[in-house]
Tab-separated table of N, CA, C and O in Angstrom:
chain	number	residue	atom	x	y	z
A	1	UNK	N	-108.962	68.132	-87.913
A	1	UNK	CA	-107.951	67.980	-86.870
A	1	UNK	C	-106.563	68.200	-87.662
A	1	UNK	O	-105.492	68.715	-86.811
A	2	UNK	N	-106.246	68.016	-88.959
A	2	UNK	CA	-104.928	68.212	-89.395
A	2	UNK	C	-104.501	69.621	-89.602
A	2	UNK	O	-103.608	70.058	-89.480
A	3	UNK	N	-106.003	70.541	-89.593
A	3	UNK	CA	-105.446	72.056	-89.626
A	3	UNK	C	-105.053	72.603	-88.267
A	3	UNK	O	-104.299	73.715	-88.521
A	4	UNK	N	-105.351	71.782	-87.294
A	4	UNK	CA	-105.020	72.540	-85.776
A	4	UNK	C	-103.490	72.193	-85.667
A	4	UNK	O	-102.719	72.981	-84.765
A	5	UNK	N	-102.747	71.439	-86.326
A	5	UNK	CA	-101.337	70.979	-86.003
A	5	UNK	C	-100.623	72.499	-86.631
A	5	UNK	O	-99.709	72.570	-86.040
A	6	UNK	N	-100.747	72.836	-87.649
A	6	UNK	CA	-100.276	74.113	-88.261
A	6	UNK	C	-100.411	75.582	-87.258
A	6	UNK	O	-99.991	76.511	-87.724
A	7	UNK	N	-101.283	75.531	-86.439
A	7	UNK	CA	-101.782	76.514	-85.557
A	7	UNK	C	-100.719	77.152	-84.847
A	7	UNK	O	-100.145	78.315	-84.643
A	8	UNK	N	-99.991	76.157	-84.166
A	8	UNK	CA	-98.833	76.706	-83.220
A	8	UNK	C	-97.529	77.109	-84.027
A	8	UNK	O	-97.011	78.333	-83.804
A	9	UNK	N	-97.271	76.452	-85.014
A	9	UNK	CA	-95.836	77.018	-85.880
A	9	UNK	C	-96.357	78.229	-86.610
A	9	UNK	O	-95.622	79.345	-86.720
A	10	UNK	N	-97.666	78.493	-86.996
A	10	UNK	CA	-98.057	79.665	-87.688
A	10	UNK	C	-98.065	80.778	-86.679
A	10	UNK	O	-97.557	82.193	-87.005
A	11	UNK	N	-98.375	80.453	-85.295
A	11	UNK	CA	-98.559	81.525	-84.517
A	11	UNK	C	-97.031	81.984	-83.947
A	11	UNK	O	-96.838	83.329	-83.683
A	12	UNK	N	-96.397	81.091	-83.967
A	12	UNK	CA	-94.825	81.592	-83.534
A	12	UNK	C	-94.075	82.262	-84.915
A	12	UNK	O	-93.405	83.235	-84.411
A	13	UNK	N	-94.499	81.966	-85.983
A	13	UNK	CA	-94.079	82.723	-86.995
A	13	UNK	C	-94.334	84.251	-87.002
A	13	UNK	O	-94.044	85.086	-87.186
A	14	UNK	N	-95.981	84.327	-86.960
A	14	UNK	CA	-96.535	85.733	-86.744
A	14	UNK	C	-95.967	86.553	-85.465
A	14	UNK	O	-95.607	87.661	-85.689
A	15	UNK	N	-95.587	85.965	-84.324
A	15	UNK	CA	-94.845	86.667	-83.357
A	15	UNK	C	-93.450	86.853	-83.667
A	15	UNK	O	-92.906	88.013	-83.390
A	16	UNK	N	-92.750	86.014	-84.255
A	16	UNK	CA	-91.221	86.201	-84.664
A	16	UNK	C	-91.406	87.464	-85.809
A	16	UNK	O	-90.445	88.411	-85.630
A	17	UNK	N	-92.240	87.382	-86.777
A	17	UNK	CA	-92.199	88.689	-87.850
A	17	UNK	C	-92.594	89.892	-87.043
A	17	UNK	O	-91.949	90.862	-87.528
A	18	UNK	N	-93.614	89.903	-86.259
A	18	UNK	CA	-93.915	91.120	-85.606
A	18	UNK	C	-92.851	91.683	-84.560
A	18	UNK	O	-92.668	92.804	-84.815
A	19	UNK	N	-92.089	91.068	-84.160
A	19	UNK	CA	-91.062	91.466	-83.271
A	19	UNK	C	-90.059	91.959	-84.016
A	19	UNK	O	-89.345	93.145	-83.838
A	20	UNK	N	-89.705	91.247	-85.269
A	20	UNK	CA	-88.712	91.756	-86.095
A	20	UNK	C	-89.018	93.282	-86.873
A	20	UNK	O	-88.415	94.048	-86.810
A	21	UNK	N	-90.299	93.253	-86.927
A	21	UNK	CA	-90.742	94.816	-87.452
A	21	UNK	C	-90.671	95.807	-86.469
A	21	UNK	O	-90.173	96.833	-86.615
A	22	UNK	N	-90.781	95.382	-85.179
A	22	UNK	CA	-90.725	96.376	-84.076
A	22	UNK	C	-89.222	96.688	-83.995
A	22	UNK	O	-89.002	97.925	-83.744
A	23	UNK	N	-88.383	95.721	-84.068
A	23	UNK	CA	-87.068	95.765	-83.595
A	23	UNK	C	-86.323	96.782	-84.709
A	23	UNK	O	-85.578	97.775	-84.434
A	24	UNK	N	-86.712	96.452	-85.852
A	24	UNK	CA	-86.186	97.143	-86.910
A	24	UNK	C	-86.744	98.317	-87.573
A	24	UNK	O	-86.469	99.103	-88.678
A	25	UNK	N	-87.853	98.842	-86.890
A	25	UNK	CA	-88.791	99.989	-87.363
A	25	UNK	C	-87.952	101.210	-86.721
A	25	UNK	O	-87.223	101.151	-85.938
A	26	UNK	N	-88.000	102.307	-87.527
A	26	UNK	CA	-87.583	103.524	-86.830
A	26	UNK	C	-87.819	103.702	-85.237
A	26	UNK	O	-87.399	104.548	-84.393
A	27	UNK	N	-88.976	103.219	-84.727
A	27	UNK	CA	-89.310	103.567	-83.448
A	27	UNK	C	-88.693	102.865	-82.458
A	27	UNK	O	-88.418	102.989	-81.401
A	28	UNK	N	-88.001	101.728	-83.046
A	28	UNK	CA	-87.091	100.738	-82.078
A	28	UNK	C	-85.767	101.369	-81.732
A	28	UNK	O	-85.314	101.254	-80.672
A	29	UNK	N	-85.452	102.455	-82.548
A	29	UNK	CA	-84.291	103.233	-82.387
A	29	UNK	C	-84.581	104.441	-81.945
A	29	UNK	O	-83.490	105.439	-81.451
A	30	UNK	N	-85.755	104.819	-81.441
A	30	UNK	CA	-86.278	106.311	-80.829
A	30	UNK	C	-85.838	106.170	-79.389
A	30	UNK	O	-85.916	105.299	-78.725
A	31	UNK	N	-85.213	107.523	-79.095
A	31	UNK	CA	-84.788	107.603	-77.450
A	31	UNK	C	-86.084	108.032	-76.931
A	31	UNK	O	-86.537	109.070	-77.046
A	32	UNK	N	-86.406	107.117	-76.185
A	32	UNK	CA	-87.837	107.300	-75.217
A	32	UNK	C	-87.383	108.217	-73.928
A	32	UNK	O	-88.005	109.186	-73.622
A	33	UNK	N	-86.372	107.772	-73.118
A	33	UNK	CA	-85.888	108.454	-72.109
A	33	UNK	C	-84.631	109.242	-72.110
A	33	UNK	O	-83.782	108.538	-73.003
A	34	UNK	N	-84.791	110.565	-72.177
A	34	UNK	CA	-83.563	111.341	-72.523
A	34	UNK	C	-82.781	111.495	-70.994
A	34	UNK	O	-83.095	111.978	-70.237
A	35	UNK	N	-81.630	110.674	-71.111
A	35	UNK	CA	-80.772	110.735	-70.001
A	35	UNK	C	-79.605	111.882	-70.052
A	35	UNK	O	-79.113	112.247	-71.042
A	36	UNK	N	-79.879	112.780	-69.222
A	36	UNK	CA	-78.915	114.053	-69.217
A	36	UNK	C	-77.712	113.630	-68.894
A	36	UNK	O	-77.261	112.999	-68.164
A	37	UNK	N	-76.930	114.275	-69.699
A	37	UNK	CA	-75.291	114.235	-69.559
A	37	UNK	C	-74.674	115.306	-68.664
A	37	UNK	O	-75.554	116.266	-68.409
A	38	UNK	N	-73.608	115.000	-68.470
A	38	UNK	CA	-72.964	116.078	-67.525
A	38	UNK	C	-72.271	117.339	-68.415
A	38	UNK	O	-71.585	117.204	-69.534
A	39	UNK	N	-72.302	118.373	-67.830
A	39	UNK	CA	-71.843	119.549	-68.475
A	39	UNK	C	-70.623	119.946	-67.704
A	39	UNK	O	-70.142	119.480	-66.590
A	40	UNK	N	-69.465	120.634	-68.369
A	40	UNK	CA	-68.177	120.831	-67.901
A	40	UNK	C	-68.096	122.262	-67.760
A	40	UNK	O	-67.476	122.808	-66.830
A	41	UNK	N	-68.676	123.248	-68.476
A	41	UNK	CA	-68.785	124.607	-68.592
A	41	UNK	C	-70.104	125.261	-69.038
A	41	UNK	O	-70.742	124.499	-69.547
A	42	UNK	N	-69.945	126.526	-68.568
A	42	UNK	CA	-71.272	127.179	-68.976
A	42	UNK	C	-71.635	127.203	-70.504
A	42	UNK	O	-72.770	127.191	-70.897
A	43	UNK	N	-70.590	127.061	-71.373
A	43	UNK	CA	-70.844	127.163	-72.676
A	43	UNK	C	-71.619	125.985	-73.196
A	43	UNK	O	-72.012	125.680	-74.381
A	44	UNK	N	-71.550	124.769	-72.519
A	44	UNK	CA	-71.986	123.424	-72.859
A	44	UNK	C	-73.465	123.525	-72.850
A	44	UNK	O	-74.231	122.705	-73.251
A	45	UNK	N	-74.000	124.423	-72.048
A	45	UNK	CA	-75.660	124.681	-71.782
A	45	UNK	C	-76.435	125.537	-72.523
A	45	UNK	O	-75.779	126.510	-73.040
A	46	UNK	N	-77.530	125.258	-72.852
A	46	UNK	CA	-78.304	126.249	-73.585
A	46	UNK	C	-79.839	126.049	-73.277
A	46	UNK	O	-80.242	125.319	-72.499
A	47	UNK	N	-80.901	127.004	-73.638
A	47	UNK	CA	-81.971	127.085	-73.084
A	47	UNK	C	-82.769	126.599	-74.020
A	47	UNK	O	-82.821	126.994	-75.172
A	48	UNK	N	-83.732	125.757	-73.772
A	48	UNK	CA	-84.894	125.233	-74.739
A	48	UNK	C	-85.941	126.153	-74.559
A	48	UNK	O	-86.788	126.118	-73.419
A	49	UNK	N	-86.037	127.117	-75.506
A	49	UNK	CA	-87.289	128.036	-75.502
A	49	UNK	C	-88.641	127.407	-75.604
A	49	UNK	O	-89.582	128.288	-75.241
A	50	UNK	N	-89.023	126.273	-75.857
A	50	UNK	CA	-90.012	125.550	-76.052
A	50	UNK	C	-90.572	125.202	-74.608
A	50	UNK	O	-91.797	125.539	-74.232
A	51	UNK	N	-89.828	124.979	-73.883
A	51	UNK	CA	-90.225	124.359	-72.431
A	51	UNK	C	-89.444	125.256	-71.392
A	51	UNK	O	-89.665	124.876	-70.207
A	52	UNK	N	-88.624	126.175	-71.741
A	52	UNK	CA	-88.020	127.031	-70.641
A	52	UNK	C	-87.100	126.199	-69.695
A	52	UNK	O	-87.440	126.388	-68.547
A	53	UNK	N	-86.477	125.243	-70.249
A	53	UNK	CA	-85.521	124.232	-69.638
A	53	UNK	C	-84.140	124.544	-69.967
A	53	UNK	O	-83.959	124.531	-71.158
A	54	UNK	N	-83.022	124.329	-69.008
A	54	UNK	CA	-81.734	124.641	-69.517
A	54	UNK	C	-81.244	122.944	-69.620
A	54	UNK	O	-81.493	122.062	-68.980
A	55	UNK	N	-80.801	122.781	-71.004
A	55	UNK	CA	-80.180	121.254	-71.409
A	55	UNK	C	-78.837	121.784	-72.007
A	55	UNK	O	-78.492	122.856	-72.124
A	56	UNK	N	-78.369	120.488	-72.215
A	56	UNK	CA	-77.174	120.288	-72.905
A	56	UNK	C	-77.134	120.761	-74.186
A	56	UNK	O	-78.352	120.360	-74.898
A	57	UNK	N	-76.299	121.569	-74.828
A	57	UNK	CA	-76.355	121.702	-76.258
A	57	UNK	C	-76.107	120.534	-77.114
A	57	UNK	O	-76.967	120.446	-78.188
A	58	UNK	N	-75.559	119.503	-76.671
A	58	UNK	CA	-75.550	118.110	-77.376
A	58	UNK	C	-76.945	117.447	-77.535
A	58	UNK	O	-77.096	116.960	-78.684
A	59	UNK	N	-77.592	117.743	-76.571
A	59	UNK	CA	-78.884	117.116	-76.566
A	59	UNK	C	-80.195	118.026	-77.068
A	59	UNK	O	-81.355	117.694	-77.138
A	60	UNK	N	-79.824	119.008	-77.644
A	60	UNK	CA	-80.828	120.211	-77.949
A	60	UNK	C	-81.326	119.789	-79.544
A	60	UNK	O	-80.473	119.457	-80.138
A	61	UNK	N	-82.667	119.638	-79.489
A	61	UNK	CA	-83.235	119.226	-80.788
A	61	UNK	C	-83.483	120.430	-81.445
A	61	UNK	O	-83.641	121.652	-80.793
A	62	UNK	N	-83.458	120.533	-83.095
A	62	UNK	CA	-83.746	121.679	-83.623
A	62	UNK	C	-84.999	122.561	-83.084
A	62	UNK	O	-85.160	123.643	-83.263
A	63	UNK	N	-86.081	121.859	-82.846
A	63	UNK	CA	-87.142	122.569	-82.503
A	63	UNK	C	-87.016	123.382	-81.179
A	63	UNK	O	-87.809	124.351	-81.100
A	64	UNK	N	-86.316	122.950	-80.303
A	64	UNK	CA	-85.932	123.717	-79.174
A	64	UNK	C	-85.377	124.891	-79.463
A	64	UNK	O	-85.330	125.990	-78.705
A	65	UNK	N	-84.835	125.053	-80.736
A	65	UNK	CA	-84.115	126.424	-80.929
A	65	UNK	C	-84.807	127.415	-81.586
A	65	UNK	O	-84.602	128.508	-81.591
A	66	UNK	N	-85.847	127.163	-82.167
A	66	UNK	CA	-86.792	127.642	-83.189
A	66	UNK	C	-88.027	128.390	-82.464
A	66	UNK	O	-88.710	129.362	-83.098
A	67	UNK	N	-88.282	128.001	-81.181
A	67	UNK	CA	-89.382	128.481	-80.523
A	67	UNK	C	-89.049	129.921	-79.912
A	67	UNK	O	-87.722	130.171	-79.796
A	68	UNK	N	-90.191	130.637	-79.993
A	68	UNK	CA	-89.852	132.203	-79.735
A	68	UNK	C	-90.492	132.500	-78.355
A	68	UNK	O	-90.843	133.790	-78.150
A	69	UNK	N	-90.561	131.723	-77.194
A	69	UNK	CA	-90.945	132.075	-75.855
A	69	UNK	C	-89.828	132.559	-75.098
A	69	UNK	O	-88.783	132.619	-75.266
A	70	UNK	N	-90.441	133.402	-74.389
A	70	UNK	CA	-89.624	134.255	-73.581
A	70	UNK	C	-89.131	133.467	-72.033
A	70	UNK	O	-90.056	132.977	-71.599
A	71	UNK	N	-87.813	133.119	-72.096
A	71	UNK	CA	-87.397	132.669	-70.730
A	71	UNK	C	-86.495	133.451	-70.117
A	71	UNK	O	-85.325	133.493	-70.552
A	72	UNK	N	-86.806	133.681	-68.753
A	72	UNK	CA	-86.161	134.970	-68.398
A	72	UNK	C	-84.701	133.856	-67.646
A	72	UNK	O	-85.107	132.776	-67.132
A	73	UNK	N	-83.593	134.430	-67.663
A	73	UNK	CA	-82.408	133.888	-67.220
A	73	UNK	C	-81.636	133.363	-68.243
A	73	UNK	O	-81.851	133.470	-69.392
A	74	UNK	N	-80.485	132.680	-67.823
A	74	UNK	CA	-79.405	132.218	-68.458
A	74	UNK	C	-79.162	130.816	-68.146
A	74	UNK	O	-79.441	130.472	-66.842
A	75	UNK	N	-78.753	129.633	-69.051
A	75	UNK	CA	-78.337	128.476	-68.646
A	75	UNK	C	-76.933	128.363	-68.032
A	75	UNK	O	-76.105	129.008	-69.018
A	76	UNK	N	-76.527	127.899	-66.985
A	76	UNK	CA	-75.275	127.937	-66.693
A	76	UNK	C	-75.109	126.395	-65.814
A	76	UNK	O	-76.017	125.603	-65.790
A	77	UNK	N	-73.856	126.017	-65.959
A	77	UNK	CA	-73.424	124.668	-65.418
A	77	UNK	C	-73.034	124.942	-63.984
A	77	UNK	O	-71.952	125.280	-63.544
A	78	UNK	N	-73.935	124.150	-62.946
A	78	UNK	CA	-73.718	124.077	-61.526
A	78	UNK	C	-73.498	122.543	-61.102
A	78	UNK	O	-74.604	121.986	-61.499
A	79	UNK	N	-72.590	122.243	-60.720
A	79	UNK	CA	-72.707	120.693	-60.033
A	79	UNK	C	-72.618	119.861	-61.178
A	79	UNK	O	-73.411	118.790	-61.114
A	80	UNK	N	-72.126	120.114	-62.536
A	80	UNK	CA	-72.295	119.453	-63.613
A	80	UNK	C	-73.655	119.044	-64.238
A	80	UNK	O	-74.019	118.233	-65.052
A	81	UNK	N	-74.650	119.931	-63.815
A	81	UNK	CA	-75.957	119.897	-64.361
A	81	UNK	C	-76.337	121.251	-65.004
A	81	UNK	O	-75.735	122.478	-64.393
A	82	UNK	N	-77.034	121.154	-66.210
A	82	UNK	CA	-77.381	122.802	-66.723
A	82	UNK	C	-78.669	123.216	-65.777
A	82	UNK	O	-79.600	122.475	-65.895
A	83	UNK	N	-78.472	124.269	-65.492
A	83	UNK	CA	-79.533	125.001	-64.449
A	83	UNK	C	-79.951	126.201	-65.128
A	83	UNK	O	-79.190	127.068	-65.530
A	84	UNK	N	-81.204	126.795	-65.103
A	84	UNK	CA	-81.586	128.107	-65.760
A	84	UNK	C	-81.637	128.882	-64.600
A	84	UNK	O	-82.226	128.818	-63.603
A	85	UNK	N	-80.802	130.010	-64.537
A	85	UNK	CA	-80.600	130.794	-63.237
A	85	UNK	C	-80.950	132.203	-63.684
A	85	UNK	O	-80.807	132.725	-64.787
C-alpha cells in the first residue's frame, strides 16, 4: 500500500521532464509551418528548383538552391506574393 502513494508524484515528474525534453529539443524550435512573407519587388523572389515554386529569397533553404531541376519561367512579385511566371 505504501508503494502506491509514490506513483502519482512519480508520474507527474515523468510528464514534467518529458515536456522539458520536448520543449528544449531541436525539434521544439523547428519551423513546422512556413508562413510566406510579403515581397516588395521582383528581386525579393527566387525559384526553388527542387519544387519549382517561387518563394522569398529570405525563406530559401540551401537545398532549394542546389537542385538542378529545370523550371520554366521566372519568379516575380505580384500583389506582394512570389509567383512563378
